[in-house]
mmCIF file of C-alpha atoms in Angstrom:
data_model
loop_
_atom_site.group_PDB
_atom_site.id
_atom_site.type_symbol
_atom_site.label_atom_id
_atom_site.label_comp_id
_atom_site.label_asym_id
_atom_site.label_seq_id
_atom_site.Cartn_x
_atom_site.Cartn_y
_atom_site.Cartn_z
ATOM 1 C CA UNK A 256 -12.087 28.471 22.365
ATOM 2 C CA UNK A 257 -9.921 28.258 25.466
ATOM 3 C CA UNK A 258 -6.880 30.562 25.421
ATOM 4 C CA UNK A 259 -3.447 29.141 26.158
ATOM 5 C CA UNK A 260 -0.770 31.139 27.953
ATOM 6 C CA UNK A 261 2.040 28.807 26.946
ATOM 7 C CA UNK A 262 2.829 29.272 23.289
ATOM 8 C CA UNK A 263 3.953 25.756 22.386
ATOM 9 C CA UNK A 264 3.515 24.252 18.960
ATOM 10 C CA UNK A 265 0.039 22.932 18.564
ATOM 11 C CA UNK A 266 -0.229 19.345 17.273
ATOM 12 C CA UNK A 267 -3.711 18.581 15.982
ATOM 13 C CA UNK A 268 -4.707 15.180 14.598
ATOM 14 C CA UNK A 269 -7.293 14.609 11.942
ATOM 15 C CA UNK A 270 -9.546 11.606 12.719
ATOM 16 C CA UNK A 271 -7.606 8.343 12.782
ATOM 17 C CA UNK A 272 -4.289 10.042 13.490
ATOM 18 C CA UNK A 273 -4.686 10.495 17.246
ATOM 19 C CA UNK A 274 -2.049 7.980 18.376
ATOM 20 C CA UNK A 275 0.722 9.336 16.175
ATOM 21 C CA UNK A 276 -0.166 12.933 17.088
ATOM 22 C CA UNK A 277 -0.012 12.081 20.799
ATOM 23 C CA UNK A 278 3.395 10.440 20.314
ATOM 24 C CA UNK A 279 4.700 13.497 18.425
ATOM 25 C CA UNK A 280 3.425 15.885 21.103
ATOM 26 C CA UNK A 281 4.985 13.809 23.879
ATOM 27 C CA UNK A 282 8.337 13.391 22.126
ATOM 28 C CA UNK A 283 8.589 17.079 21.244
ATOM 29 C CA UNK A 284 7.039 18.547 24.391
ATOM 30 C CA UNK A 285 4.405 20.166 22.203
ATOM 31 C CA UNK A 286 0.764 20.817 23.041
ATOM 32 C CA UNK A 287 -1.677 18.193 21.819
ATOM 33 C CA UNK A 288 -4.799 19.872 20.498
ATOM 34 C CA UNK A 289 -8.107 18.570 19.272
ATOM 35 C CA UNK A 290 -10.391 19.040 16.314
ATOM 36 C CA UNK A 291 -14.077 18.286 16.269
ATOM 37 C CA UNK A 292 -14.843 16.572 12.998
ATOM 38 C CA UNK A 293 -17.927 14.876 11.644
ATOM 39 C CA UNK A 294 -19.989 14.415 8.501
ATOM 40 C CA UNK A 295 -23.390 15.786 7.645
ATOM 41 C CA UNK A 296 -25.968 13.288 6.328
ATOM 42 C CA UNK A 297 -25.016 14.124 2.745
ATOM 43 C CA UNK A 298 -21.335 13.417 3.432
ATOM 44 C CA UNK A 299 -20.081 16.990 3.716
ATOM 45 C CA UNK A 300 -17.327 17.543 6.294
ATOM 46 C CA UNK A 301 -17.600 19.651 9.438
ATOM 47 C CA UNK A 302 -14.479 20.754 11.370
ATOM 48 C CA UNK A 303 -14.079 22.945 14.462
ATOM 49 C CA UNK A 304 -10.944 23.795 16.418
ATOM 50 C CA UNK A 305 -11.205 23.183 20.161
ATOM 51 C CA UNK A 306 -8.036 25.170 20.902
ATOM 52 C CA UNK A 307 -6.962 28.757 20.341
ATOM 53 C CA UNK A 308 -4.620 28.740 17.338
ATOM 54 C CA UNK A 309 -3.941 32.492 17.146
ATOM 55 C CA UNK A 310 -0.214 33.194 16.918
ATOM 56 C CA UNK A 311 0.636 29.500 17.124
ATOM 57 C CA UNK A 312 2.551 27.165 14.844
ATOM 58 C CA UNK A 313 -0.113 24.589 13.998
ATOM 59 C CA UNK A 314 0.830 21.146 12.703
ATOM 60 C CA UNK A 315 -2.068 19.161 11.256
ATOM 61 C CA UNK A 316 -1.304 15.435 11.483
ATOM 62 C CA UNK A 317 -3.014 13.525 8.695
ATOM 63 C CA UNK A 318 -1.717 10.510 6.870
ATOM 64 C CA UNK A 319 -3.213 10.464 3.383
ATOM 65 C CA UNK A 320 -3.591 6.733 2.869
ATOM 66 C CA UNK A 321 -7.200 7.380 1.826
ATOM 67 C CA UNK A 322 -6.899 10.849 0.319
ATOM 68 C CA UNK A 323 -10.309 11.050 -1.312
ATOM 69 C CA UNK A 324 -11.906 10.549 2.117
ATOM 70 C CA UNK A 325 -9.504 12.657 4.201
ATOM 71 C CA UNK A 326 -8.124 15.510 2.151
ATOM 72 C CA UNK A 327 -11.042 17.948 2.192
ATOM 73 C CA UNK A 328 -11.274 17.880 5.991
ATOM 74 C CA UNK A 329 -7.590 18.724 6.438
ATOM 75 C CA UNK A 330 -7.839 21.546 3.870
ATOM 76 C CA UNK A 331 -10.897 22.960 5.650
ATOM 77 C CA UNK A 332 -8.961 22.811 8.936
ATOM 78 C CA UNK A 333 -5.963 24.557 7.374
ATOM 79 C CA UNK A 334 -8.118 27.342 5.969
ATOM 80 C CA UNK A 335 -9.872 27.835 9.302
ATOM 81 C CA UNK A 336 -6.529 27.991 11.126
ATOM 82 C CA UNK A 337 -5.468 30.828 8.830
ATOM 83 C CA UNK A 338 -8.714 32.683 9.512
ATOM 84 C CA UNK A 339 -7.984 32.345 13.250
ATOM 85 C CA UNK A 340 -4.519 33.890 12.660
ATOM 86 C CA UNK A 341 -2.265 30.897 13.214
ATOM 87 C CA UNK A 342 1.395 31.841 12.808
ATOM 88 C CA UNK A 343 1.909 28.917 10.418
ATOM 89 C CA UNK A 344 -0.176 25.996 9.220
ATOM 90 C CA UNK A 345 1.827 22.892 8.384
ATOM 91 C CA UNK A 346 0.847 19.499 7.029
ATOM 92 C CA UNK A 347 2.544 16.508 8.623
ATOM 93 C CA UNK A 348 1.547 13.579 6.445
ATOM 94 C CA UNK A 349 3.732 10.493 6.983
ATOM 95 C CA UNK A 350 2.199 8.959 3.865
ATOM 96 C CA UNK A 351 1.862 11.341 0.928
ATOM 97 C CA UNK A 352 -0.748 10.310 -1.609
ATOM 98 C CA UNK A 353 -0.961 10.907 -5.359
ATOM 99 C CA UNK A 354 2.685 10.331 -6.228
ATOM 100 C CA UNK A 355 2.358 7.356 -8.615
ATOM 101 C CA UNK A 356 0.953 9.281 -11.599
ATOM 102 C CA UNK A 357 4.064 11.328 -12.395
ATOM 103 C CA UNK A 358 3.812 11.179 -16.189
ATOM 104 C CA UNK A 359 1.106 10.637 -18.775
ATOM 105 C CA UNK A 360 1.275 6.913 -19.461
ATOM 106 C CA UNK A 361 -1.658 7.024 -21.900
ATOM 107 C CA UNK A 362 -3.151 9.829 -23.962
ATOM 108 C CA UNK A 363 -5.707 11.856 -22.056
ATOM 109 C CA UNK A 364 -4.557 10.906 -18.557
ATOM 110 C CA UNK A 365 -4.399 13.453 -15.746
ATOM 111 C CA UNK A 366 -0.991 13.809 -14.088
ATOM 112 C CA UNK A 367 -2.551 13.775 -10.640
ATOM 113 C CA UNK A 368 0.703 14.207 -8.708
ATOM 114 C CA UNK A 369 1.062 17.745 -10.075
ATOM 115 C CA UNK A 370 -2.551 18.684 -9.444
ATOM 116 C CA UNK A 371 -2.421 17.355 -5.887
ATOM 117 C CA UNK A 372 0.839 19.220 -5.243
ATOM 118 C CA UNK A 373 -0.778 22.493 -6.338
ATOM 119 C CA UNK A 374 -3.734 21.911 -3.993
ATOM 120 C CA UNK A 375 -1.480 21.145 -1.009
ATOM 121 C CA UNK A 376 0.863 24.049 -1.779
ATOM 122 C CA UNK A 377 -2.054 26.494 -1.868
ATOM 123 C CA UNK A 378 -3.322 25.410 1.563
ATOM 124 C CA UNK A 379 -0.241 24.980 3.771
ATOM 125 C CA UNK A 380 2.975 26.755 4.697
ATOM 126 C CA UNK A 381 5.050 23.591 4.704
ATOM 127 C CA UNK A 382 4.856 19.859 4.138
ATOM 128 C CA UNK A 383 6.591 17.079 6.065
ATOM 129 C CA UNK A 384 6.447 13.466 4.889
ATOM 130 C CA UNK A 385 8.334 10.172 5.011
ATOM 131 C CA UNK A 386 9.665 8.201 2.050
ATOM 132 C CA UNK A 387 7.388 9.626 -0.656
ATOM 133 C CA UNK A 388 7.272 7.557 -3.816
ATOM 134 C CA UNK A 389 9.762 9.587 -5.829
ATOM 135 C CA UNK A 390 10.142 7.742 -9.087
ATOM 136 C CA UNK A 391 10.570 10.150 -11.973
ATOM 137 C CA UNK A 392 10.721 13.188 -9.689
ATOM 138 C CA UNK A 393 14.080 13.676 -7.995
ATOM 139 C CA UNK A 394 12.661 15.842 -5.206
ATOM 140 C CA UNK A 395 9.322 17.115 -3.939
ATOM 141 C CA UNK A 396 10.430 20.638 -4.835
ATOM 142 C CA UNK A 397 9.873 19.760 -8.502
ATOM 143 C CA UNK A 398 6.107 19.901 -7.957
ATOM 144 C CA UNK A 399 5.552 21.528 -4.528
ATOM 145 C CA UNK A 400 5.966 25.296 -4.197
ATOM 146 C CA UNK A 401 6.107 25.302 -0.370
ATOM 147 C CA UNK A 402 8.992 23.938 1.744
ATOM 148 C CA UNK A 403 8.505 20.179 1.411
ATOM 149 C CA UNK A 404 10.697 17.941 3.556
ATOM 150 C CA UNK A 405 11.115 14.270 2.752
ATOM 151 C CA UNK A 406 12.454 12.123 5.594
ATOM 152 C CA UNK A 407 14.084 8.708 5.221
ATOM 153 C CA UNK A 408 12.741 5.919 7.418
ATOM 154 C CA UNK A 409 15.937 3.854 7.019
ATOM 155 C CA UNK A 410 17.393 4.784 10.447
ATOM 156 C CA UNK A 411 14.289 3.694 12.399
ATOM 157 C CA UNK A 412 13.896 0.526 10.305
ATOM 158 C CA UNK A 413 17.559 -0.363 10.807
ATOM 159 C CA UNK A 414 17.248 0.188 14.553
ATOM 160 C CA UNK A 415 14.175 -2.041 14.799
ATOM 161 C CA UNK A 416 15.747 -4.787 12.708
ATOM 162 C CA UNK A 417 18.978 -4.687 14.729
ATOM 163 C CA UNK A 418 17.087 -4.986 18.019
ATOM 164 C CA UNK A 419 14.541 -7.615 16.976
ATOM 165 C CA UNK A 420 16.015 -9.959 14.356
ATOM 166 C CA UNK A 421 19.054 -12.187 14.677
ATOM 167 C CA UNK A 422 21.216 -12.686 11.580
ATOM 168 C CA UNK A 423 18.927 -10.795 9.159
ATOM 169 C CA UNK A 424 19.229 -10.906 5.381
ATOM 170 C CA UNK A 425 17.647 -7.778 3.921
ATOM 171 C CA UNK A 426 15.766 -8.267 0.667
ATOM 172 C CA UNK A 427 14.593 -5.398 -1.502
ATOM 173 C CA UNK A 428 11.671 -6.074 -3.865
ATOM 174 C CA UNK A 429 13.066 -4.335 -6.969
ATOM 175 C CA UNK A 430 15.961 -2.358 -8.394
ATOM 176 C CA UNK A 431 14.466 0.943 -7.210
ATOM 177 C CA UNK A 432 14.753 -0.214 -3.611
ATOM 178 C CA UNK A 433 18.501 -0.819 -3.726
ATOM 179 C CA UNK A 434 19.483 2.652 -2.553
ATOM 180 C CA UNK A 435 17.464 2.611 0.643
ATOM 181 C CA UNK A 436 17.820 -1.123 1.376
ATOM 182 C CA UNK A 437 21.575 -0.657 1.147
ATOM 183 C CA UNK A 438 21.267 2.237 3.596
ATOM 184 C CA UNK A 439 19.381 0.037 6.065
ATOM 185 C CA UNK A 440 22.083 -2.598 5.582
ATOM 186 C CA UNK A 441 24.845 -0.084 6.264
ATOM 187 C CA UNK A 442 23.129 1.149 9.420
ATOM 188 C CA UNK A 443 22.246 -2.310 10.753
ATOM 189 C CA UNK A 444 25.322 -4.193 9.546
ATOM 190 C CA UNK A 445 23.143 -6.739 7.731
ATOM 191 C CA UNK A 446 23.817 -8.087 4.227
ATOM 192 C CA UNK A 447 21.273 -7.324 1.540
ATOM 193 C CA UNK A 448 20.153 -8.438 -1.883
ATOM 194 C CA UNK A 449 17.730 -6.923 -4.381
ATOM 195 C CA UNK A 450 15.159 -8.764 -6.509
ATOM 196 C CA UNK A 451 13.921 -7.866 -9.966
ATOM 197 C CA UNK A 452 10.239 -7.154 -10.440
ATOM 198 C CA UNK A 453 8.125 -6.977 -13.566
ATOM 199 C CA UNK A 454 4.734 -5.355 -13.038
ATOM 200 C CA UNK A 455 1.907 -6.204 -15.460
ATOM 201 C CA UNK A 456 -0.825 -4.371 -13.556
ATOM 202 C CA UNK A 457 -1.889 -3.136 -10.107
ATOM 203 C CA UNK A 458 -2.310 -6.708 -8.849
ATOM 204 C CA UNK A 459 -0.126 -8.680 -11.243
ATOM 205 C CA UNK A 460 3.626 -8.803 -10.612
ATOM 206 C CA UNK A 461 6.397 -11.230 -11.448
ATOM 207 C CA UNK A 462 9.385 -11.588 -9.117
ATOM 208 C CA UNK A 463 12.799 -12.700 -10.336
ATOM 209 C CA UNK A 464 14.924 -14.121 -7.515
ATOM 210 C CA UNK A 465 18.446 -15.432 -7.937
ATOM 211 C CA UNK A 466 20.062 -18.272 -5.989
ATOM 212 C CA UNK A 467 20.065 -17.339 -2.299
ATOM 213 C CA UNK A 468 21.380 -20.655 -1.005
ATOM 214 C CA UNK A 469 24.489 -18.980 0.419
ATOM 215 C CA UNK A 470 22.226 -17.233 2.935
ATOM 216 C CA UNK A 471 20.807 -20.390 4.509
ATOM 217 C CA UNK A 472 20.600 -19.924 8.272
ATOM 218 C CA UNK A 473 19.758 -16.242 8.062
ATOM 219 C CA UNK A 474 16.332 -14.686 8.612
ATOM 220 C CA UNK A 475 14.993 -13.156 5.382
ATOM 221 C CA UNK A 476 13.664 -9.639 5.943
ATOM 222 C CA UNK A 477 11.542 -8.386 3.064
ATOM 223 C CA UNK A 478 11.590 -4.587 3.171
ATOM 224 C CA UNK A 479 9.295 -2.406 1.067
ATOM 225 C CA UNK A 480 8.199 1.218 1.150
ATOM 226 C CA UNK A 481 4.560 0.473 0.299
ATOM 227 C CA UNK A 482 2.432 -2.645 0.695
ATOM 228 C CA UNK A 483 -0.923 -2.127 -0.979
ATOM 229 C CA UNK A 484 -2.062 -5.282 -2.729
ATOM 230 C CA UNK A 485 0.828 -7.132 -1.048
ATOM 231 C CA UNK A 486 1.446 -9.184 -4.184
ATOM 232 C CA UNK A 487 5.146 -8.346 -4.367
ATOM 233 C CA UNK A 488 5.881 -9.577 -0.853
ATOM 234 C CA UNK A 489 3.645 -12.636 -1.207
ATOM 235 C CA UNK A 490 5.390 -13.731 -4.414
ATOM 236 C CA UNK A 491 8.808 -13.117 -2.875
ATOM 237 C CA UNK A 492 7.896 -15.130 0.227
ATOM 238 C CA UNK A 493 6.747 -18.057 -1.923
ATOM 239 C CA UNK A 494 10.049 -18.123 -3.795
ATOM 240 C CA UNK A 495 12.013 -17.962 -0.552
ATOM 241 C CA UNK A 496 10.146 -21.058 0.639
ATOM 242 C CA UNK A 497 10.962 -22.824 -2.634
ATOM 243 C CA UNK A 498 14.655 -22.198 -1.954
ATOM 244 C CA UNK A 499 14.360 -23.648 1.532
ATOM 245 C CA UNK A 500 14.815 -20.375 3.403
ATOM 246 C CA UNK A 501 12.909 -19.520 6.548
ATOM 247 C CA UNK A 502 9.634 -17.631 6.511
ATOM 248 C CA UNK A 503 10.417 -13.939 6.071
ATOM 249 C CA UNK A 504 9.783 -11.060 8.388
ATOM 250 C CA UNK A 505 8.047 -8.401 6.291
ATOM 251 C CA UNK A 506 8.880 -4.812 7.202
ATOM 252 C CA UNK A 507 6.821 -2.084 5.539
ATOM 253 C CA UNK A 508 7.051 1.690 5.770
ATOM 254 C CA UNK A 509 3.543 2.442 4.501
ATOM 255 C CA UNK A 510 1.194 -0.428 5.245
ATOM 256 C CA UNK A 511 -1.856 0.291 3.109
ATOM 257 C CA UNK A 512 -2.911 -3.387 2.941
ATOM 258 C CA UNK A 513 -5.871 -3.124 0.580
ATOM 259 C CA UNK A 514 -8.639 -5.740 0.787
ATOM 260 C CA UNK A 515 -7.239 -8.979 2.332
ATOM 261 C CA UNK A 516 -3.572 -8.175 1.635
ATOM 262 C CA UNK A 517 -2.548 -8.265 5.299
ATOM 263 C CA UNK A 518 -4.222 -11.620 5.922
ATOM 264 C CA UNK A 519 -2.649 -13.208 2.840
ATOM 265 C CA UNK A 520 0.776 -11.880 3.721
ATOM 266 C CA UNK A 521 0.499 -12.901 7.382
ATOM 267 C CA UNK A 522 -0.335 -16.461 6.309
ATOM 268 C CA UNK A 523 2.981 -16.856 4.491
ATOM 269 C CA UNK A 524 5.290 -14.679 6.626
ATOM 270 C CA UNK A 525 6.790 -15.156 10.064
ATOM 271 C CA UNK A 526 5.703 -11.652 11.010
ATOM 272 C CA UNK A 527 4.419 -8.490 9.318
ATOM 273 C CA UNK A 528 5.584 -5.214 10.837
ATOM 274 C CA UNK A 529 4.922 -1.643 9.708
ATOM 275 C CA UNK A 530 5.705 1.870 10.841
ATOM 276 C CA UNK A 531 2.922 4.037 12.224
ATOM 277 C CA UNK A 532 2.972 6.215 9.093
ATOM 278 C CA UNK A 533 -0.391 4.596 8.320
ATOM 279 C CA UNK A 534 -2.510 3.414 11.279
ATOM 280 C CA UNK A 535 -2.790 -0.404 11.203
ATOM 281 C CA UNK A 536 -2.684 -3.348 13.612
ATOM 282 C CA UNK A 537 0.778 -4.204 12.263
ATOM 283 C CA UNK A 538 2.268 -0.902 13.508
ATOM 284 C CA UNK A 539 5.358 -1.672 15.579
ATOM 285 C CA UNK A 540 7.891 0.962 14.514
ATOM 286 C CA UNK A 541 7.359 4.563 15.610
ATOM 287 C CA UNK A 542 8.302 7.507 13.406
ATOM 288 C CA UNK A 543 7.332 10.124 16.018
ATOM 289 C CA UNK A 544 10.886 11.034 17.064
ATOM 290 C CA UNK A 545 11.972 11.217 13.431
ATOM 291 C CA UNK A 546 9.184 13.711 12.737
ATOM 292 C CA UNK A 547 9.926 15.743 15.874
ATOM 293 C CA UNK A 548 13.584 16.119 14.878
ATOM 294 C CA UNK A 549 12.498 17.509 11.502
ATOM 295 C CA UNK A 550 9.895 19.840 13.049
ATOM 296 C CA UNK A 551 12.480 21.257 15.459
ATOM 297 C CA UNK A 552 15.081 21.628 12.702
ATOM 298 C CA UNK A 553 12.627 23.539 10.521
ATOM 299 C CA UNK A 554 11.708 25.835 13.396
ATOM 300 C CA UNK A 555 15.375 26.636 14.058
ATOM 301 C CA UNK A 556 15.867 27.500 10.394
ATOM 302 C CA UNK A 557 12.927 29.917 10.502
ATOM 303 C CA UNK A 558 14.101 31.550 13.757
#
C-alpha cells in the first residue's frame, strides 16, 4: 500500500458507488481512495485496500439497494480496515436496507430490521444515511447501537423543484408522507396535498385521490421516498390524467425501480427524477453536499 503524508479523510466506494464517492470527496476536500473487489468462481467476495488506512478516518460508501449482493463485501472491507488500524470505520449508505420488517406481521417471521442493525452495529463505528424508512421506529437509535445519523433529503428536493419546475403542486402518496412533503412545500413555497393509499400486497395498491380541480394550471409533482415496484406513482399519475391535470414530474429519493418499473412510470410521467442515493439513469439530484455537511459535523463533535 502507498503511504499518504496528508491525513485527510479517506472516502472509499464499494463497486457501483464510484460517482457518489467522487462527488463526496470533491465537495469535502477529502481523499478519494480505491478498493479492489471481485468475486471468486463460487461467488465468494474478495476485497483489498489500495490505500494506506492506518490512522485515518475511513468512510465506506455503499448504498444498500441490493443488500444481499453488497453487504458482505462492505463488512469484509470494514473488518480489514480495522486490522490495518484505521482511526474509525464509518458506513455511508444513502439507502439503508432492511427497514420494512419492523414488527412480526405473522407468526414465525424474522424481524429483519433488528438483525440487520445488530450486524451493522458490530462492524462500524458510525452510520450515515438519508431518509430511512422509519415507520414504527421513531429513530435509528432504537435498533442501532452505534451513532446513526438520519439526514432529510427535503432541502435538496425543494431546491431542485424550485429551480426546475414552474408552479409546482406537490403530491404525497400517503398519509405517512405528509410530514416531509409539507417540509418540501415550506422550503420551496409550493402548495401540497396528500393522497390516501391502501396496500394489499407488494405490487397491489389502491390510491384514493380527492378533487384536485382547483389546481388546474399547476404542474403535479409526485414525491416519494422509495419507488420500487412504482405502482403507487403509476396509479396516482393515471388518476391525475382522469382529472385533466398535466402529466406529473415524479421525484424520488430512493429509486430502486424493480423490474420494468422505471419504463412503466416514464411512459405515463412527464419526467422521472431521483437523487443519487441509489445509482440509476434517472439520477439528477445530488446528495453529496448534504452528506459532507453531516460528515464534517460529526468530526467536529468528536474533536
